[in-house]
Amino acid sequence: GVVPAAPPSSAPLPAPAPPASFSEILRLVRSGRDVPGLHRPNVTASLASPTPSRLARRPKPWEGARPAEPPQPGREPGGSGALGPAPLTPASP
Amino acid sequence: GRHGYAVEFSPYLPGRLACAAAQYYGIAGCGTLAVLEQNEAGICLFRSFDWNDGLFDVTWSENNEHVLVTSSGDGALQIWDTAKPTGPLQVCKEHTQEVYSVDWSQTRGEQLVVSGSWDQTAKLWDPTVGRSLCTFKGHEGIIYSTIWSPHIPGCFASASGDQTLRIWDVKTPGVKVVIPGHQAEILSCDWCKYDENLLVTGAVDCSLKGWDLRNVRQPVFNLVGHTYAVRRVKFSPFHATLLASCSYDFTVRFWDFSKPNPLLETVEHHTEFTCGLDLSLHNHGQVADCAWDELVKIYTPSCLAAPV
């Protein structure tokens, strides 16, 4: 949920309460002021190789359940899609 | 706090989910990639990674269960390894503005990533190469979403603030099809998993429209019900005519466009803009969503619970 932006009136705060609302953040950024509580890490790439995969790719629910061309009536035989030219990789038989 | 922008189920591990989030709504501060694990005990945080700017989208690798890619407000893509907690493997910074969308191709025989940016371009990447392979220009507005076709290799769709849905083929840098789909910014698109010619768009006009690439002059369906902009749309992995959408009206809705009353169910469990949405490839009917209320929810709505 959204935290109320106004501090409780009974206790004086040493710093402004962190802003919570979208318009409050926008106002601070646009006026060039610091947003309290901002977290700015300095992350860089490790350029390491990925951990080797040990799992086989799982087929999607829509793969293998039907032939390459949808069998509904009204489709052109041979499965030419609306885009015409042959796909990037040869179509599987 | 972190404001959730995108969620995606792992294609390898049924209980694993990634969530891309930004501090302070993505306007200022850093980003966080949270890798979550769901089991009988509930949802726990498996791993969390920080990035220097807000993260707006996440996509899992299709050839390695450890790898995922995020896109960020500083114009970069980050490649992560869930088994290497120290930081990203690689950072690819070429876009000149926020990258709102990143997607890993799902067709066999290729490993390609497409990104879509506020700089109005889409870029094609090979995850093993640090530079983009191609840049696709043509949109006249912010690109909000870039999604690979699950059937046609090398083909992706893009949704834009210029009110068009465009179809691209990686073999040519120029656009293949331009569909002026809405009279409002189009924030999301997705491909039907059971009809290679059918797509859906979700727009600021609160509607979802279906498009058949063989005749794009008018939509094949028009789904109304959301009361604010549609933020993300996803076709069901299991059913040809089922879709899900999330919106700035805080709800997630489920639709069957083959029915005379297509709205099946409205789920209202967030108190802020609902931006992230995904449908599980493993657990039939399971849905994940995330919102600016900093909550990620995983659930099975009753309309998806029983196989059709």
Coordinates of C-alpha atoms in Angstrom, one line a residue:
Chain A
G1 CA 0.0 0.0 0.0
V2 CA 0.9 3.7 -0.2
V3 CA 2.5 5.2 3.0
P4 CA 1.0 8.6 3.8
A5 CA 3.5 11.4 2.9
A6 CA 2.7 13.7 5.8
P7 CA 4.7 13.0 9.0
P8 CA 2.7 12.6 12.2
S9 CA 2.1 16.0 13.7
S10 CA 3.1 15.0 17.3
A11 CA 6.8 14.2 16.6
P12 CA 9.3 16.6 14.9
L13 CA 11.4 14.7 12.4
P14 CA 15.1 15.4 11.8
A15 CA 14.5 14.8 8.0
P16 CA 11.5 14.9 5.7
A17 CA 9.5 11.7 5.6
P18 CA 10.4 9.7 2.5
P19 CA 8.0 10.5 -0.3
A20 CA 5.7 7.8 -1.4
S21 CA 3.3 9.2 -4.0
F22 CA 4.0 9.1 -7.7
S23 CA 3.4 12.9 -8.1
E24 CA 5.7 13.6 -5.1
I25 CA 8.6 11.7 -6.7
L26 CA 8.0 13.4 -10.1
R27 CA 8.0 16.8 -8.5
L28 CA 11.3 16.2 -6.7
V29 CA 13.0 14.8 -9.8
R30 CA 11.8 17.6 -12.1
S31 CA 12.9 20.3 -9.7
G32 CA 16.3 18.7 -9.5
R33 CA 16.0 17.9 -5.8
D34 CA 17.3 14.7 -4.1
V35 CA 14.8 12.0 -3.5
P36 CA 15.3 10.7 0.0
G37 CA 16.0 7.0 0.4
L38 CA 17.2 6.7 -3.2
H39 CA 19.3 3.5 -3.7
R40 CA 21.9 3.9 -6.4
P41 CA 24.2 0.9 -6.5
N42 CA 27.1 0.8 -8.9
V43 CA 26.7 -2.6 -10.6
T44 CA 29.0 -3.7 -13.4
A45 CA 29.2 -6.8 -15.6
S46 CA 31.3 -9.7 -14.5
L47 CA 31.8 -11.0 -18.1
A48 CA 31.7 -14.5 -16.7
S49 CA 30.4 -17.4 -18.7
P50 CA 26.9 -18.7 -17.8
T51 CA 26.5 -21.7 -15.5
P52 CA 26.2 -24.7 -17.8
S53 CA 22.7 -25.9 -18.4
R54 CA 21.7 -29.3 -17.2
L55 CA 18.1 -29.4 -18.1
A56 CA 16.5 -30.3 -21.4
R57 CA 14.3 -27.8 -23.1
R58 CA 10.7 -28.5 -22.3
P59 CA 8.2 -28.5 -25.3
K60 CA 5.6 -25.7 -25.1
P61 CA 2.0 -26.8 -24.6
W62 CA 1.3 -25.8 -28.2
E63 CA 4.2 -27.8 -29.7
G64 CA 3.7 -31.4 -30.9
A65 CA 0.0 -31.3 -30.2
R66 CA -0.8 -30.5 -33.8
P67 CA 0.9 -30.6 -37.2
A68 CA 2.8 -27.6 -38.5
E69 CA -0.3 -26.1 -40.2
P70 CA -3.4 -25.5 -38.1
P71 CA -6.1 -28.0 -39.2
Q72 CA -9.0 -25.6 -38.9
P73 CA -11.2 -25.1 -42.1
G74 CA -10.5 -22.1 -44.2
R75 CA -6.7 -22.3 -43.9
E76 CA -4.7 -22.5 -47.1
P77 CA -3.1 -26.0 -47.5
G78 CA 0.7 -26.0 -47.3
G79 CA 0.5 -23.6 -44.3
S80 CA 1.6 -20.3 -46.0
G81 CA 1.1 -17.6 -43.4
A82 CA 0.1 -14.1 -44.2
L83 CA 3.7 -13.0 -44.4
G84 CA 4.4 -15.0 -47.6
P85 CA 8.1 -15.7 -47.9
A86 CA 9.8 -18.7 -46.4
P87 CA 10.7 -18.4 -42.7
L88 CA 14.3 -17.8 -41.5
T89 CA 15.0 -21.5 -40.9
P90 CA 13.7 -24.4 -43.0
A91 CA 10.3 -25.5 -42.0
S92 CA 10.3 -28.8 -40.1
P93 CA 8.6 -31.7 -42.1
Chain B
G1 CA 9.8 -0.2 -1.9
R2 CA 9.9 -1.6 -5.3
H3 CA 7.3 -1.2 -8.0
G4 CA 6.7 -4.3 -10.0
Y5 CA 6.8 -3.9 -13.8
A6 CA 7.0 -7.4 -15.2
V7 CA 6.8 -11.1 -14.2
E8 CA 7.6 -14.2 -16.1
F9 CA 7.5 -17.9 -15.2
S10 CA 10.6 -19.9 -15.9
P11 CA 10.2 -22.2 -19.0
Y12 CA 12.3 -24.9 -17.2
L13 CA 11.2 -24.8 -13.6
P14 CA 7.5 -24.9 -12.8
G15 CA 7.8 -23.1 -9.4
R16 CA 10.2 -20.4 -10.5
L17 CA 9.3 -16.8 -11.4
A18 CA 11.2 -13.7 -12.2
C19 CA 10.0 -10.2 -11.3
A20 CA 11.5 -7.0 -12.7
A21 CA 10.9 -3.9 -10.5
A22 CA 11.9 -0.3 -10.1
Q23 CA 12.4 1.9 -7.1
Y24 CA 10.1 4.9 -7.0
Y25 CA 7.9 3.9 -9.9
G26 CA 10.9 3.8 -12.3
I27 CA 11.3 7.6 -12.2
A28 CA 14.4 7.6 -9.9
G29 CA 16.6 5.1 -8.2
C30 CA 17.6 1.6 -8.9
G31 CA 16.0 -1.6 -10.1
T32 CA 15.7 -5.0 -8.7
L33 CA 15.4 -8.4 -10.3
A34 CA 13.7 -10.8 -7.9
V35 CA 13.8 -14.6 -8.7
L36 CA 11.0 -16.2 -6.7
E37 CA 10.4 -19.8 -5.9
Q38 CA 6.9 -21.1 -5.2
N39 CA 6.4 -24.4 -3.3
E40 CA 4.0 -25.9 -0.7
A41 CA 5.2 -23.4 1.9
G42 CA 4.4 -20.4 -0.2
I43 CA 6.5 -17.9 -2.2
C44 CA 10.1 -17.2 -1.2
L45 CA 12.9 -15.1 -2.6
F46 CA 15.5 -17.4 -4.3
R47 CA 17.8 -14.7 -5.4
S48 CA 17.7 -10.9 -5.8
F49 CA 19.9 -8.7 -8.0
D50 CA 20.2 -4.9 -8.1
W51 CA 20.7 -2.8 -11.1
N52 CA 21.7 0.9 -11.3
D53 CA 18.4 1.9 -12.9
G54 CA 14.8 0.8 -12.9
L55 CA 14.1 -2.6 -14.5
F56 CA 11.0 -2.6 -16.8
D57 CA 10.9 -6.1 -18.3
V58 CA 12.4 -9.6 -17.9
T59 CA 12.6 -12.7 -20.1
W60 CA 14.0 -16.1 -19.4
S61 CA 16.5 -17.9 -21.6
E62 CA 15.1 -20.7 -23.7
N63 CA 18.4 -22.7 -23.7
N64 CA 19.7 -22.3 -20.1
E65 CA 17.6 -22.6 -17.0
H66 CA 19.9 -20.2 -15.1
V67 CA 19.9 -17.3 -17.5
L68 CA 17.6 -14.4 -17.8
V69 CA 17.6 -10.9 -19.4
T70 CA 16.2 -7.6 -18.1
S71 CA 15.8 -4.2 -19.7
S72 CA 16.3 -0.9 -17.9
G73 CA 15.7 2.8 -17.7
D74 CA 19.3 3.6 -18.7
G75 CA 18.9 2.1 -22.1
A76 CA 20.6 -1.2 -21.4
L77 CA 20.0 -4.9 -21.3
Q78 CA 21.4 -7.1 -18.5
I79 CA 22.1 -10.8 -18.8
W80 CA 21.9 -12.6 -15.4
D81 CA 22.7 -16.1 -14.1
T82 CA 20.7 -17.2 -11.1
A83 CA 23.7 -19.3 -9.9
K84 CA 26.0 -16.3 -9.9
P85 CA 24.8 -13.8 -7.3
T86 CA 27.6 -11.2 -7.7
G87 CA 26.1 -9.4 -10.7
P88 CA 25.1 -9.5 -14.3
L89 CA 27.2 -11.6 -16.8
Q90 CA 26.9 -9.0 -19.4
V91 CA 25.5 -5.5 -20.0
C92 CA 24.5 -4.3 -23.5
K93 CA 23.9 -0.6 -23.7
E94 CA 23.0 0.8 -27.1
H95 CA 19.4 2.2 -26.8
T96 CA 19.4 5.9 -26.0
Q97 CA 16.3 5.8 -23.8
E98 CA 14.4 3.5 -21.5
V99 CA 14.0 -0.1 -22.7
Y100 CA 10.5 -1.1 -21.9
S101 CA 10.5 -4.6 -23.4
V102 CA 12.8 -7.6 -23.9
D103 CA 11.9 -11.0 -25.2
W104 CA 13.8 -14.2 -25.9
S105 CA 12.7 -16.1 -29.0
Q106 CA 10.7 -19.3 -28.5
T107 CA 11.0 -20.9 -31.9
R108 CA 13.5 -23.8 -32.1
G109 CA 16.8 -23.5 -33.8
E110 CA 17.6 -19.9 -32.9
Q111 CA 18.6 -18.0 -29.8
L112 CA 17.7 -14.4 -30.4
V113 CA 16.6 -11.5 -28.1
V114 CA 14.6 -8.5 -29.2
S115 CA 14.4 -5.3 -27.2
G116 CA 12.0 -2.3 -27.6
S117 CA 12.7 1.2 -26.4
W118 CA 11.4 4.6 -25.9
D119 CA 14.0 5.7 -28.5
Q120 CA 11.5 4.3 -31.0
T121 CA 13.7 1.5 -32.2
A122 CA 13.8 -2.3 -31.7
K123 CA 17.1 -4.1 -31.6
L124 CA 18.0 -7.7 -32.3
W125 CA 20.6 -9.4 -30.1
D126 CA 22.5 -12.7 -30.0
P127 CA 22.9 -13.2 -26.2
T128 CA 26.5 -14.5 -26.7
V129 CA 27.5 -11.3 -28.6
G130 CA 27.8 -7.9 -26.8
R131 CA 26.6 -5.8 -29.7
S132 CA 23.2 -5.7 -31.4
L133 CA 22.8 -7.6 -34.7
C134 CA 20.3 -5.2 -36.3
T135 CA 18.3 -2.1 -35.4
F136 CA 14.7 -1.8 -36.6
K137 CA 13.4 1.7 -37.3
G138 CA 10.0 2.9 -38.4
H139 CA 7.9 3.5 -35.3
E140 CA 7.1 7.2 -34.8
G141 CA 6.5 6.8 -31.1
I142 CA 7.7 5.0 -28.0
I143 CA 7.9 1.2 -28.3
Y144 CA 6.2 -0.4 -25.3
S145 CA 6.3 -4.1 -26.3
T146 CA 8.3 -6.4 -28.6
I147 CA 7.2 -10.0 -28.8
W148 CA 8.5 -12.9 -30.9
S149 CA 6.1 -15.0 -32.8
P150 CA 5.9 -18.5 -31.2
H151 CA 5.5 -20.1 -34.6
I152 CA 7.3 -18.0 -37.3
P153 CA 11.0 -18.0 -36.8
G154 CA 12.6 -14.6 -37.0
C155 CA 9.3 -12.8 -36.8
F156 CA 8.3 -10.3 -34.0
A157 CA 5.6 -7.8 -33.3
S158 CA 5.9 -4.4 -31.7
A159 CA 3.4 -2.2 -30.0
S160 CA 3.9 1.6 -29.9
G161 CA 2.8 5.0 -28.7
D162 CA 2.4 5.8 -32.4
Q163 CA -0.9 3.8 -32.2
T164 CA 0.4 1.0 -34.5
L165 CA 1.2 -2.7 -34.2
R166 CA 4.0 -3.6 -36.5
I167 CA 5.3 -6.9 -37.7
W168 CA 9.0 -7.4 -38.5
D169 CA 11.2 -10.1 -40.0
V170 CA 14.8 -10.2 -38.9
K171 CA 16.0 -10.7 -42.4
T172 CA 14.9 -7.2 -43.4
P173 CA 15.3 -4.0 -41.4
G174 CA 12.2 -2.4 -42.8
V175 CA 8.8 -3.2 -41.4
K176 CA 6.6 -6.0 -43.0
V177 CA 3.2 -5.0 -41.8
V178 CA 1.8 -1.8 -40.2
I179 CA -1.5 -2.0 -38.4
P180 CA -3.1 1.3 -37.2
G181 CA -4.8 -0.7 -34.4
H182 CA -6.2 1.9 -32.1
Q183 CA -6.8 5.6 -31.7
A184 CA -4.6 5.6 -28.6
E185 CA -1.2 4.4 -27.5
I186 CA -0.8 0.6 -27.8
L187 CA 0.9 -0.6 -24.6
S188 CA 1.0 -4.4 -25.2
C189 CA 0.7 -7.1 -27.8
D190 CA 0.9 -10.9 -27.9
W191 CA 0.6 -13.8 -30.4
C192 CA -2.0 -16.5 -30.3
K193 CA -0.2 -19.8 -29.5
Y194 CA -2.6 -21.8 -31.8
D195 CA -3.1 -19.6 -34.8
E196 CA 0.1 -18.1 -36.3
N197 CA -1.8 -15.3 -38.0
L198 CA -3.6 -14.0 -34.9
L199 CA -2.4 -11.3 -32.5
V200 CA -3.9 -9.2 -29.7
T201 CA -3.2 -5.6 -28.8
G202 CA -4.0 -3.8 -25.5
A203 CA -4.2 0.0 -25.5
V204 CA -4.8 3.2 -23.6
D205 CA -8.4 3.2 -24.9
C206 CA -9.0 0.4 -22.4
S207 CA -9.7 -2.2 -25.1
L208 CA -8.1 -5.4 -26.4
K209 CA -8.4 -6.0 -30.2
G210 CA -7.6 -9.1 -32.2
W211 CA -5.8 -8.9 -35.5
D212 CA -5.6 -11.5 -38.3
L213 CA -2.5 -10.8 -40.4
R214 CA -4.3 -12.0 -43.5
N215 CA -6.8 -9.1 -43.3
V216 CA -5.7 -6.3 -41.0
R217 CA -8.3 -3.7 -42.1
Q218 CA -10.5 -4.5 -39.1
P219 CA -10.1 -6.3 -35.8
V220 CA -11.4 -9.8 -35.5
F221 CA -12.5 -9.1 -31.9
N222 CA -12.8 -6.1 -29.6
L223 CA -12.9 -6.8 -25.9
V224 CA -14.1 -4.0 -23.6
G225 CA -14.4 -4.0 -19.9
H226 CA -11.3 -2.4 -18.4
T227 CA -11.9 1.1 -17.2
Y228 CA -8.3 2.4 -17.6
A229 CA -5.5 1.6 -20.0
V230 CA -4.7 -2.0 -20.7
R231 CA -1.1 -2.5 -19.6
R232 CA -0.3 -6.0 -20.7
V233 CA -2.0 -8.8 -22.7
K234 CA -1.2 -12.5 -22.8
F235 CA -2.7 -15.3 -24.9
S236 CA -3.2 -18.6 -23.0
P237 CA -0.5 -21.3 -23.5
F238 CA -3.2 -23.9 -23.4
H239 CA -6.3 -22.6 -25.2
A240 CA -6.6 -20.9 -28.6
T241 CA -9.3 -18.4 -27.6
L242 CA -8.4 -17.5 -24.0
L243 CA -6.5 -14.4 -23.0
A244 CA -5.6 -12.4 -19.9
S245 CA -5.0 -8.7 -19.5
C246 CA -4.0 -6.4 -16.7
S247 CA -4.7 -2.7 -16.4
Y248 CA -4.2 0.6 -14.7
D249 CA -7.7 0.0 -13.3
F250 CA -5.9 -2.4 -10.9
T251 CA -7.7 -5.5 -12.3
V252 CA -6.7 -8.6 -14.2
R253 CA -9.3 -9.9 -16.6
F254 CA -9.7 -13.2 -18.4
W255 CA -11.5 -13.4 -21.7
D256 CA -12.6 -16.0 -24.2
F257 CA -13.1 -14.2 -27.5
S258 CA -15.1 -17.1 -29.0
K259 CA -18.0 -16.5 -26.6
P260 CA -20.8 -14.0 -27.1
N261 CA -20.0 -12.6 -23.6
P262 CA -16.2 -12.8 -23.7
L263 CA -15.4 -11.5 -20.2
L264 CA -15.0 -14.6 -18.1
E265 CA -13.6 -13.2 -14.8
T266 CA -12.3 -10.0 -13.2
V267 CA -9.7 -10.3 -10.4
E268 CA -9.3 -7.3 -8.2
H269 CA -6.5 -8.0 -5.7
H270 CA -4.2 -5.1 -6.2
T271 CA -4.3 -1.5 -5.0
E272 CA -2.2 0.0 -7.7
F273 CA -1.4 -0.1 -11.4
T274 CA -1.1 -3.7 -12.4
C275 CA 1.8 -4.0 -14.9
G276 CA 3.1 -7.5 -14.9
L277 CA 1.2 -10.6 -16.0
D278 CA 2.2 -14.1 -17.1
L279 CA 0.5 -17.5 -17.6
S280 CA 2.3 -20.6 -16.5
L281 CA 3.5 -23.0 -19.2
H282 CA 3.5 -25.9 -16.7
N283 CA 0.7 -25.5 -14.3
H284 CA -2.5 -25.3 -16.3
G285 CA -4.5 -22.2 -15.4
Q286 CA -1.9 -20.7 -13.1
V287 CA -1.3 -16.9 -13.3
A288 CA 1.2 -14.5 -11.9
D289 CA 0.9 -10.8 -11.7
C290 CA 2.7 -7.8 -10.1
A291 CA 1.8 -4.2 -9.5
W292 CA 3.0 -0.9 -8.1
D293 CA 1.6 -2.0 -4.7
E294 CA 4.8 -4.0 -4.5
L295 CA 3.0 -7.3 -4.5
V296 CA 3.5 -10.4 -6.6
K297 CA 0.5 -12.8 -6.7
I298 CA 0.4 -16.3 -8.0
Y299 CA -3.1 -17.9 -8.3
T300 CA -5.4 -20.0 -10.4
P301 CA -8.6 -18.1 -11.3
S302 CA -11.7 -20.2 -11.3
C303 CA -12.3 -19.6 -15.0
L304 CA -9.0 -21.3 -15.9
A305 CA -9.1 -24.0 -13.2
A306 CA -10.9 -26.7 -15.1
P307 CA -9.5 -27.9 -18.5
V308 CA -11.9 -26.8 -21.3

